[in-house]
Coordinates of C-alpha atoms and ligand atoms in Angstrom, one line a residue:
M1 CA 0.0 0.0 0.0
Q2 CA 1.2 3.5 -0.8
T3 CA 2.0 5.5 2.3
K4 CA 0.7 9.0 2.2
K5 CA 2.0 12.0 4.0
P6 CA -0.2 13.0 6.9
I7 CA -2.7 15.8 6.4
K8 CA -1.3 19.0 7.9
I9 CA -3.3 20.6 10.7
K10 CA -3.0 24.4 10.4
T11 CA -2.3 26.6 13.4
K12 CA -4.5 29.6 14.3
E13 CA -1.8 31.8 12.7
D14 CA -1.9 29.7 9.5
I15 CA -5.6 30.0 9.4
K16 CA -5.5 33.7 9.9
A17 CA -3.2 34.1 6.9
L18 CA -5.2 31.7 4.8
R19 CA -8.4 33.6 5.7
E20 CA -6.7 36.8 4.4
A21 CA -5.5 35.0 1.2
G22 CA -9.0 33.7 0.6
K23 CA -10.5 37.1 1.0
I24 CA -8.1 38.7 -1.4
L25 CA -8.6 35.9 -4.0
S26 CA -12.4 36.1 -3.8
S27 CA -12.4 39.8 -4.4
I28 CA -10.0 39.3 -7.4
V29 CA -12.4 36.6 -8.9
K30 CA -15.4 38.8 -8.2
E31 CA -13.9 41.7 -10.1
L32 CA -12.7 39.4 -12.9
Q33 CA -16.2 38.1 -13.3
C34 CA -17.4 41.6 -14.3
S35 CA -15.1 41.6 -17.3
L36 CA -16.3 38.2 -18.7
K37 CA -18.3 39.4 -21.7
T38 CA -18.9 38.6 -25.4
G39 CA -15.9 39.5 -27.5
I40 CA -13.2 39.2 -24.9
T41 CA -10.4 36.7 -25.6
T42 CA -9.2 34.2 -23.0
S43 CA -5.7 35.8 -23.0
E44 CA -7.3 39.1 -22.2
I45 CA -9.0 37.5 -19.3
D46 CA -5.5 36.3 -18.1
S47 CA -4.1 39.8 -18.5
I48 CA -6.9 41.2 -16.3
T49 CA -6.2 38.5 -13.8
E50 CA -2.5 39.3 -13.8
K51 CA -3.2 43.0 -13.2
L52 CA -5.7 42.3 -10.4
I53 CA -3.2 40.0 -8.7
A54 CA -0.5 42.6 -9.0
D55 CA -2.8 45.4 -7.7
A56 CA -3.6 43.2 -4.6
K57 CA 0.2 42.9 -4.0
V58 CA 0.0 39.1 -4.0
R59 CA 1.7 36.6 -6.3
P60 CA 0.1 34.2 -8.9
A61 CA 0.2 30.6 -7.8
F62 CA -0.3 29.0 -11.2
K63 CA 2.1 31.0 -13.5
G64 CA 5.3 28.8 -13.7
Y65 CA 3.7 26.0 -11.7
R66 CA 5.1 22.9 -13.6
G67 CA 5.6 25.3 -16.5
F68 CA 2.0 26.5 -16.7
P69 CA 2.2 29.8 -18.7
S70 CA -0.4 32.0 -17.2
C71 CA -2.1 33.4 -14.0
A72 CA -5.5 32.0 -14.8
C73 CA -6.7 28.7 -16.2
V74 CA -9.5 29.7 -18.6
S75 CA -11.6 26.8 -19.9
V76 CA -14.4 27.4 -22.4
N77 CA -17.4 25.1 -23.0
E78 CA -16.0 21.6 -23.7
E79 CA -12.8 22.5 -21.9
V80 CA -13.0 21.0 -18.4
V81 CA -10.0 22.6 -16.6
H82 CA -6.4 23.9 -17.2
G83 CA -7.3 25.8 -20.3
I84 CA -4.3 27.9 -21.5
P85 CA -5.3 31.5 -22.3
S86 CA -5.3 32.1 -26.1
E87 CA -6.9 34.2 -28.8
R88 CA -10.1 32.3 -28.4
V89 CA -13.0 34.8 -28.3
L90 CA -15.9 34.3 -26.0
C91 CA -19.2 34.2 -27.9
D92 CA -22.8 34.6 -26.8
G93 CA -24.0 31.3 -25.2
D94 CA -20.5 30.1 -24.1
I95 CA -19.7 29.2 -20.6
V96 CA -16.2 30.0 -19.3
S97 CA -14.5 28.5 -16.2
V98 CA -11.8 30.7 -14.6
D99 CA -9.5 29.1 -12.0
V100 CA -7.2 31.4 -10.1
G101 CA -4.6 30.7 -7.4
I102 CA -2.7 33.3 -5.4
I103 CA 0.1 33.3 -2.8
Y104 CA -0.2 35.8 0.1
N105 CA 2.8 35.7 2.5
N106 CA 3.6 32.2 1.4
Y107 CA 0.0 31.0 1.9
Y108 CA -2.0 29.7 -1.1
S109 CA -5.6 30.1 -2.0
D110 CA -7.4 28.5 -4.9
M111 CA -10.8 29.3 -6.4
A112 CA -12.8 28.7 -9.6
V113 CA -16.1 29.8 -11.0
T114 CA -17.9 29.1 -14.2
V115 CA -19.8 32.0 -15.8
G116 CA -22.3 32.1 -18.6
I117 CA -21.7 34.6 -21.5
G118 CA -24.9 36.2 -22.8
D119 CA -27.8 33.8 -23.6
V120 CA -26.9 30.4 -22.3
L121 CA -29.0 27.3 -23.0
P122 CA -31.2 26.3 -20.0
K123 CA -29.6 22.9 -19.7
V124 CA -26.1 24.5 -19.6
K125 CA -27.3 27.0 -17.0
Q126 CA -28.5 24.1 -15.0
L127 CA -25.1 22.4 -15.4
M128 CA -23.5 25.4 -13.8
S129 CA -25.9 25.7 -10.9
V130 CA -25.7 22.0 -10.2
T131 CA -21.9 22.2 -10.1
R132 CA -22.0 25.1 -7.7
D133 CA -24.6 23.5 -5.5
G134 CA -22.7 20.2 -5.6
L135 CA -19.7 22.0 -4.3
L136 CA -21.7 23.5 -1.5
R137 CA -23.2 20.0 -0.6
G138 CA -19.7 18.7 -0.4
I139 CA -18.4 21.6 1.7
A140 CA -21.3 21.1 4.1
K141 CA -19.8 17.6 4.9
G142 CA -16.6 19.3 6.1
M143 CA -17.4 18.7 9.8
P144 CA -15.0 17.3 12.3
G145 CA -15.7 13.6 12.8
N146 CA -16.9 13.1 9.3
H147 CA -14.6 11.2 6.8
L148 CA -13.0 12.7 3.8
S149 CA -15.1 10.7 1.3
D150 CA -18.3 12.1 2.9
I151 CA -17.4 15.2 0.9
S152 CA -16.8 13.2 -2.3
H153 CA -20.0 11.2 -1.9
A154 CA -22.2 14.2 -1.3
I155 CA -21.0 15.8 -4.5
Q156 CA -21.4 12.8 -6.7
S157 CA -24.8 11.8 -5.4
F158 CA -26.2 15.3 -5.8
V159 CA -24.7 15.7 -9.3
E160 CA -25.8 12.3 -10.6
E161 CA -29.3 12.7 -9.2
K162 CA -29.6 15.8 -11.4
G163 CA -28.5 13.8 -14.4
F164 CA -24.9 15.1 -14.9
S165 CA -21.6 13.4 -14.4
V166 CA -18.5 14.0 -12.3
V167 CA -15.0 14.0 -13.7
R168 CA -12.9 11.2 -12.2
D169 CA -9.4 12.1 -13.4
F170 CA -9.0 15.4 -11.5
V171 CA -9.5 15.9 -7.8
G172 CA -9.5 18.6 -5.0
H173 CA -6.5 18.8 -2.6
G174 CA -5.2 20.0 0.7
I175 CA -3.7 23.5 0.5
G176 CA -1.6 25.7 2.8
T177 CA 2.0 26.7 2.3
A178 CA 1.9 24.7 -0.9
L179 CA -0.7 24.7 -3.7
H180 CA -1.2 20.9 -3.5
E181 CA -0.9 19.2 -0.2
E182 CA -2.4 16.0 1.1
P183 CA -5.0 14.7 0.8
E184 CA -6.4 14.2 -2.7
I185 CA -10.2 14.9 -2.6
P186 CA -12.1 13.0 -5.3
N187 CA -15.5 14.3 -6.3
F188 CA -17.0 10.7 -6.3
G189 CA -16.9 7.6 -4.2
P190 CA -18.7 5.8 -1.3
P191 CA -19.2 7.7 2.0
H192 CA -17.4 7.1 5.3
R193 CA -14.0 6.3 3.9
G194 CA -10.6 7.9 4.2
P195 CA -9.2 10.0 7.0
E196 CA -11.3 11.5 9.7
L197 CA -11.8 15.3 9.3
K198 CA -10.2 17.4 12.0
E199 CA -10.3 21.0 12.9
G200 CA -7.5 22.9 11.2
M201 CA -7.5 21.0 7.9
V202 CA -7.7 23.2 4.9
F203 CA -9.0 21.9 1.5
A204 CA -9.5 23.1 -2.0
I205 CA -12.7 21.3 -3.0
E206 CA -13.4 21.5 -6.8
P207 CA -16.0 19.4 -8.6
M208 CA -15.8 19.3 -12.4
V209 CA -19.1 18.3 -13.8
N210 CA -19.9 17.3 -17.3
L211 CA -23.2 17.6 -19.2
G212 CA -22.5 14.3 -21.0
S213 CA -20.2 11.5 -19.9
W214 CA -17.5 11.9 -17.3
Q215 CA -14.7 10.8 -19.6
I216 CA -12.1 13.4 -20.5
Q217 CA -9.1 13.8 -22.9
I218 CA -5.9 15.8 -22.3
M219 CA -5.0 17.8 -25.4
E220 CA -1.6 17.9 -27.1
D221 CA -0.5 21.1 -25.2
G222 CA -0.2 18.8 -22.2
W223 CA -2.6 21.0 -20.1
T224 CA -6.0 21.6 -21.6
V225 CA -8.5 19.0 -20.6
K226 CA -11.6 18.5 -22.7
T227 CA -14.7 16.3 -22.4
L228 CA -14.3 13.3 -24.6
D229 CA -17.8 13.8 -26.0
R230 CA -17.1 17.6 -26.4
K231 CA -20.2 18.5 -24.4
P232 CA -19.8 21.4 -21.9
S233 CA -18.3 21.1 -18.5
A234 CA -18.4 23.4 -15.4
H235 CA -16.0 23.8 -12.5
F236 CA -16.4 25.5 -9.2
E237 CA -13.9 25.6 -6.4
H238 CA -13.5 27.0 -2.9
T239 CA -10.8 26.9 -0.3
V240 CA -12.3 25.8 2.9
V241 CA -11.1 25.3 6.5
I242 CA -12.6 22.8 8.9
T243 CA -13.4 24.5 12.2
E244 CA -14.9 23.0 15.4
N245 CA -18.2 24.4 14.2
G246 CA -18.0 23.0 10.7
P247 CA -16.7 24.3 7.3
E248 CA -15.7 27.9 6.8
I249 CA -15.4 29.0 3.1
L250 CA -12.3 31.2 2.9
T251 CA -12.9 32.3 -0.7
R252 CA -16.5 33.4 -0.2
Ligands
MG1 MG1 -7.4 23.5 -7.1

């Protein structure tokens, strides 16, 4: 059996800094959302992200990470995650997922939203709302005494009940003084498995939900992930701390 590193329990000071990082990131993403309109290119979205990060006097977590070239992952329609900003223009009816990570005083925060551009088909709108609500269902299981896979199971069961599918190949993760810490947090699986949740654990929970089948394909750039059936996909992510009273969303 593979031995895994233990899940770090954050101190009060750590959580204070992660709370600040989350606050900064959520205001960056909120402001970024206002610029997501018909006619903008995905690389313009990245430039805006870069400026917002610089203005907030924090550092981008993704640029340079394993060679990733930009501050934001921008994934349109059939792109699931890790879209590299390009000259692709957003059109009426598209959906766009923006995933942004920042580093504040050596503490990381990670957040993603999917936004509709103009007039989006009702079924695709529902895909976005189910992904966001699935994330919130998962987060709600972030109680001390629950097990890690209670989060996973809550997401999968909600999403599948609504007729959508959950991507298997990419998962959420612990986060703190590194972007990716233990544990991996799948968005699917049976309940009551895995480590017990404890106060002070901090997770980036991030369901990727497909309109069609859950299968994906990694493109030749080595980053961009698309749905195999080329139907749309949505992605929402929050950084969350487990407190004695339950989950606290740091990127709200
Ligand atoms: Mg993440």
